[in-house]
Protein backbone atom coordinates (compact mmCIF):
# COMPACT_ATOMS: atom_id res chain seq x y z
CA MET A 1 -13.37 19.39 1.31
CA GLN A 2 -9.98 18.30 2.65
CA ILE A 3 -7.73 15.98 0.79
CA LEU A 4 -4.24 14.65 2.04
CA GLY A 5 -1.49 15.49 -0.17
CA ILE A 6 2.02 13.84 -0.04
CA ASP A 7 5.13 15.09 -1.73
CA ILE A 8 7.94 12.64 -1.94
CA GLY A 9 11.49 14.17 -2.55
CA GLY A 10 14.88 13.05 -2.70
CA SER A 11 15.72 14.56 0.61
CA GLY A 12 12.32 14.68 2.39
CA ILE A 13 8.76 13.63 2.38
CA LYS A 14 6.12 16.22 3.11
CA GLY A 15 2.34 15.81 3.96
CA ALA A 16 -0.67 17.81 4.94
CA PRO A 17 -4.38 17.98 4.45
CA VAL A 18 -5.22 20.50 1.93
CA ASN A 19 -8.39 22.42 1.46
CA ILE A 20 -9.24 21.83 -2.15
CA ALA A 21 -11.23 25.02 -2.74
CA ASP A 22 -8.22 27.46 -2.05
CA GLY A 23 -4.96 25.26 -1.76
CA THR A 24 -4.51 26.31 1.78
CA LEU A 25 -3.19 23.65 4.29
CA ALA A 26 -5.71 22.61 6.99
CA ALA A 27 -2.75 21.89 9.49
CA GLU A 28 0.77 22.37 9.75
CA ARG A 29 2.86 20.48 7.23
CA GLN A 30 4.71 17.56 8.49
CA ARG A 31 8.17 16.77 6.82
CA VAL A 32 10.34 13.56 7.43
CA PRO A 33 13.47 12.74 5.90
CA THR A 34 13.45 10.53 2.94
CA PRO A 35 14.65 7.04 4.19
CA SER A 36 17.88 5.61 2.90
CA PRO A 37 17.71 3.40 1.01
CA SER A 38 14.45 5.05 -0.31
CA THR A 39 12.84 1.69 -1.20
CA PRO A 40 9.02 1.37 -1.74
CA ASP A 41 8.40 -0.28 1.54
CA ALA A 42 10.65 2.44 3.45
CA VAL A 43 8.88 5.23 1.72
CA ALA A 44 5.51 3.61 2.17
CA GLY A 45 6.16 3.50 5.97
CA VAL A 46 6.98 7.25 6.09
CA ILE A 47 3.74 8.11 4.11
CA ARG A 48 1.79 5.84 6.60
CA GLN A 49 3.38 7.67 9.56
CA ILE A 50 2.28 10.97 8.16
CA ALA A 51 -1.20 9.88 7.23
CA ASP A 52 -1.73 8.50 10.62
CA ASN A 53 -0.59 11.80 12.11
CA PHE A 54 -3.30 13.63 10.33
CA GLY A 55 -6.01 10.95 10.80
CA GLY A 56 -8.90 11.40 8.52
CA THR A 57 -11.59 9.38 7.04
CA GLY A 58 -9.52 7.02 4.75
CA GLY A 59 -10.46 8.94 1.76
CA PRO A 60 -8.16 9.25 -1.36
CA ILE A 61 -4.66 10.52 -0.97
CA GLY A 62 -2.50 12.29 -3.63
CA ILE A 63 1.05 11.41 -3.72
CA THR A 64 3.79 13.07 -5.92
CA PHE A 65 6.93 10.98 -7.10
CA PRO A 66 10.22 12.65 -8.35
CA GLY A 67 10.25 10.74 -11.99
CA VAL A 68 8.09 10.03 -14.81
CA VAL A 69 4.65 8.55 -13.83
CA LYS A 70 2.10 6.85 -16.27
CA ASN A 71 -1.16 5.63 -15.03
CA GLY A 72 0.26 5.18 -11.41
CA ARG A 73 3.34 3.34 -12.67
CA ILE A 74 6.63 4.75 -12.26
CA LEU A 75 9.01 4.60 -15.23
CA THR A 76 12.07 6.65 -13.99
CA ALA A 77 13.89 7.28 -10.49
CA ALA A 78 16.84 9.41 -10.83
CA ASN A 79 16.98 10.68 -7.30
CA VAL A 80 15.56 7.85 -5.49
CA ASP A 81 16.15 4.15 -5.08
CA PRO A 82 16.17 2.20 -8.48
CA ALA A 83 13.83 -0.31 -7.11
CA TRP A 84 11.06 2.21 -8.24
CA VAL A 85 11.62 1.68 -12.00
CA ASP A 86 8.72 -0.16 -13.58
CA PHE A 87 6.84 -0.20 -10.48
CA ASP A 88 3.03 0.04 -9.97
CA ALA A 89 3.14 2.58 -7.22
CA ALA A 90 -0.62 3.58 -7.18
CA THR A 91 -1.57 -0.06 -6.66
CA PHE A 92 1.17 -0.40 -3.91
CA PHE A 93 0.37 2.66 -2.02
CA SER A 94 -3.45 1.83 -1.99
CA ALA A 95 -2.88 -1.47 -0.65
CA LYS A 96 -0.34 -0.35 1.99
CA LEU A 97 -2.39 2.68 3.18
CA GLY A 98 -5.73 1.08 2.80
CA ARG A 99 -7.12 3.96 0.94
CA PRO A 100 -7.20 4.96 -2.90
CA ALA A 101 -3.75 6.62 -3.70
CA VAL A 102 -3.29 8.75 -7.02
CA VAL A 103 0.46 9.08 -7.96
CA ILE A 104 1.63 11.95 -10.35
CA ASN A 105 4.94 13.50 -11.23
CA ASP A 106 6.08 15.94 -8.56
CA ALA A 107 6.75 18.83 -10.89
CA ASP A 108 3.59 18.25 -12.49
CA ALA A 109 1.57 18.35 -9.36
CA ALA A 110 3.50 21.51 -8.46
CA GLY A 111 2.49 23.00 -11.86
CA ILE A 112 -1.10 22.19 -11.40
CA ALA A 113 -1.38 23.82 -8.21
CA GLU A 114 0.54 26.97 -9.42
CA ALA A 115 -1.63 26.81 -12.95
CA ARG A 116 -4.95 26.83 -10.87
CA LEU A 117 -4.24 28.65 -7.65
CA GLY A 118 -0.88 30.36 -8.01
CA ALA A 119 1.49 32.23 -10.34
CA GLY A 120 0.10 30.68 -13.46
CA ARG A 121 -3.50 31.18 -12.90
CA GLY A 122 -5.34 32.73 -15.81
CA ILE A 123 -1.94 32.88 -18.11
CA ALA A 124 -2.74 32.05 -21.68
CA GLY A 125 -0.07 30.43 -24.03
CA THR A 126 2.93 28.26 -22.80
CA VAL A 127 3.88 28.34 -19.06
CA VAL A 128 6.77 26.43 -17.82
CA LEU A 129 7.42 25.59 -14.02
CA LEU A 130 10.90 24.57 -12.79
CA THR A 131 11.14 22.97 -9.31
CA LEU A 132 14.75 23.49 -8.00
CA GLY A 133 15.56 20.98 -5.39
CA THR A 134 17.63 17.79 -5.09
CA GLY A 135 17.25 17.65 -8.91
CA ILE A 136 15.22 19.93 -11.21
CA GLY A 137 11.67 18.96 -12.12
CA SER A 138 9.59 20.54 -14.84
CA ALA A 139 5.96 21.04 -15.89
CA VAL A 140 4.73 22.62 -19.08
CA PHE A 141 1.12 24.01 -19.77
CA LEU A 142 -0.43 25.14 -22.85
CA ASP A 143 -3.34 27.38 -22.28
CA GLY A 144 -3.72 25.66 -19.03
CA LYS A 145 -3.43 22.19 -20.18
CA LEU A 146 -0.70 20.01 -18.70
CA MET A 147 1.68 18.23 -21.02
CA PRO A 148 2.94 15.55 -18.51
CA ASN A 149 6.28 14.08 -17.64
CA THR A 150 8.58 16.58 -19.47
CA GLU A 151 11.68 16.08 -17.45
CA PHE A 152 13.58 19.13 -18.59
CA GLY A 153 16.03 18.58 -15.68
CA HIS A 154 17.90 16.13 -17.81
CA MET A 155 18.17 18.52 -20.72
CA GLU A 156 21.83 18.82 -21.54
CA VAL A 157 23.56 22.19 -20.50
CA ARG A 158 27.36 22.47 -20.85
CA GLY A 159 27.68 18.81 -21.37
CA LYS A 160 25.66 17.69 -18.21
CA ASP A 161 22.10 17.10 -17.23
CA ALA A 162 20.70 20.57 -16.14
CA GLU A 163 20.06 19.40 -12.67
CA GLU A 164 23.70 18.33 -12.24
CA ARG A 165 24.57 22.12 -12.71
CA ALA A 166 21.79 24.03 -11.19
CA ALA A 167 19.70 22.26 -8.81
CA GLU A 168 19.63 23.65 -5.43
CA ARG A 169 21.45 20.67 -4.16
CA VAL A 170 24.32 21.64 -6.21
CA ARG A 171 24.33 25.24 -4.92
CA GLU A 172 24.58 23.74 -1.48
CA GLU A 173 27.08 21.04 -2.22
CA LYS A 174 29.54 23.58 -3.95
CA ASP A 175 28.83 26.38 -1.71
CA LEU A 176 27.91 28.56 -4.71
CA GLY A 177 27.08 32.21 -4.30
CA TRP A 178 23.74 33.50 -5.35
CA GLN A 179 25.18 35.37 -8.33
CA GLU A 180 27.01 32.20 -9.56
CA TRP A 181 24.20 29.79 -9.15
CA GLY A 182 21.61 32.45 -10.55
CA GLU A 183 23.73 32.39 -13.64
CA ARG A 184 23.40 28.63 -13.84
CA VAL A 185 19.67 28.66 -13.32
CA GLY A 186 19.60 31.40 -15.88
CA GLU A 187 21.43 29.20 -18.47
CA VAL A 188 18.78 26.51 -17.90
CA VAL A 189 16.00 28.93 -18.30
CA ALA A 190 17.63 30.54 -21.50
CA ARG A 191 18.02 26.96 -22.95
CA LEU A 192 14.16 26.23 -22.33
CA ALA A 193 13.17 29.79 -23.59
CA PHE A 194 15.00 28.84 -27.02
CA LEU A 195 13.31 25.51 -27.16
CA LEU A 196 9.86 26.40 -26.21
CA SER A 197 9.47 30.20 -26.36
CA PRO A 198 7.15 30.08 -23.21
CA ASP A 199 4.79 33.14 -22.05
CA LEU A 200 5.98 32.70 -18.39
CA VAL A 201 8.53 30.80 -16.43
CA ILE A 202 7.73 29.93 -12.84
CA ILE A 203 10.49 28.85 -10.44
CA GLY A 204 9.46 26.52 -7.65
CA GLY A 205 10.85 24.57 -4.86
CA GLY A 206 11.80 25.70 -1.45
CA VAL A 207 14.46 28.02 -2.73
CA SER A 208 11.75 29.96 -4.10
CA ARG A 209 11.29 31.65 -0.76
CA LYS A 210 14.68 33.35 -1.55
CA ALA A 211 13.68 34.44 -5.09
CA ASP A 212 14.97 37.93 -4.47
CA LYS A 213 18.65 36.64 -3.97
CA PHE A 214 18.89 34.85 -7.52
CA LEU A 215 15.96 35.64 -9.87
CA PRO A 216 17.25 39.11 -10.67
CA VAL A 217 20.17 37.49 -12.06
CA VAL A 218 18.16 34.87 -14.09
CA GLN A 219 15.49 37.54 -15.33
CA GLY A 220 18.70 39.70 -16.64
CA MET A 221 19.69 36.64 -18.87
CA VAL A 222 16.42 36.11 -20.54
CA LYS A 223 13.39 38.08 -21.95
CA VAL A 224 10.65 35.76 -20.91
CA PRO A 225 9.12 36.86 -17.51
CA VAL A 226 10.42 34.73 -14.53
CA VAL A 227 8.63 34.65 -11.31
CA PRO A 228 8.62 32.74 -8.11
CA ALA A 229 6.12 30.20 -7.26
CA GLN A 230 3.23 31.45 -5.02
CA LEU A 231 2.77 28.47 -3.25
CA GLN A 232 6.45 27.90 -2.78
CA ASN A 233 7.59 24.45 -1.59
CA GLN A 234 3.95 23.31 -0.71
CA ALA A 235 3.07 23.50 -4.42
CA GLY A 236 3.57 19.78 -4.93
CA LEU A 237 1.44 18.38 -2.19
CA VAL A 238 -1.33 20.85 -3.06
CA GLY A 239 -1.20 19.69 -6.64
CA ALA A 240 -1.24 16.16 -5.48
CA ALA A 241 -4.40 16.83 -3.32
CA LEU A 242 -6.05 18.52 -6.29
CA VAL A 243 -5.57 15.74 -8.54
CA ALA A 244 -6.77 13.16 -5.79
CA ALA A 245 -9.94 15.34 -5.33
CA GLU A 246 -10.62 14.78 -9.20
CA TYR A 247 -10.22 11.06 -8.67
CA ALA A 248 -12.82 11.05 -5.75
CA ALA A 249 -15.33 13.42 -7.53
CA PRO A 250 -18.49 11.48 -8.92
CA ALA A 251 -18.54 10.83 -12.62
């Protein structure tokens, strides 16, 4: 079965049909820059564009969002337009797209994909995934069960939100070298290791493709194993599709 997954980010919106059985993409992923301002109507227009590009039968669609999501309602929106706060995104997208829409926190979606099909598969105990992008998202699993909406990207590190020091956006804006940025990421991981004593930390986001450039620095600062996401930057849309597939499954 194929389900369309959409991953809303602060800088780009990505989408592709996903083969639910193994998490592979059934077509080449499409990416469109996140509109500015990133209002609900503007974002819905981009998602409609991506959905129309892939066609399909009008079945359910899984959509990630970079903020706290409860029962399809957005509660926080740190890296997109504030009009999203306290917004019923699931109902809105369902109406705009003419098909059932399931909305989930972006890092939680990526974590679900990695826990079921990627680097966290079969790992017992506490697993933490961090997505490094415009901000820092987090997902925490205990024996494979998600503890949603953890938002450790807003944990304080050196007097700032962690994502204001160690997001991929910060590396690019400040033109940080891999060593210096790796040390910043390592500080975030070390703080999480102190608080949660995880058995594994997974680093996701597009920068995970370059894990060899900074993960050795991070690993040198902590005892917990730190590994790159196997699904890399498509983990979010794969996880969104997996969640939507559960919505579509018969009771």
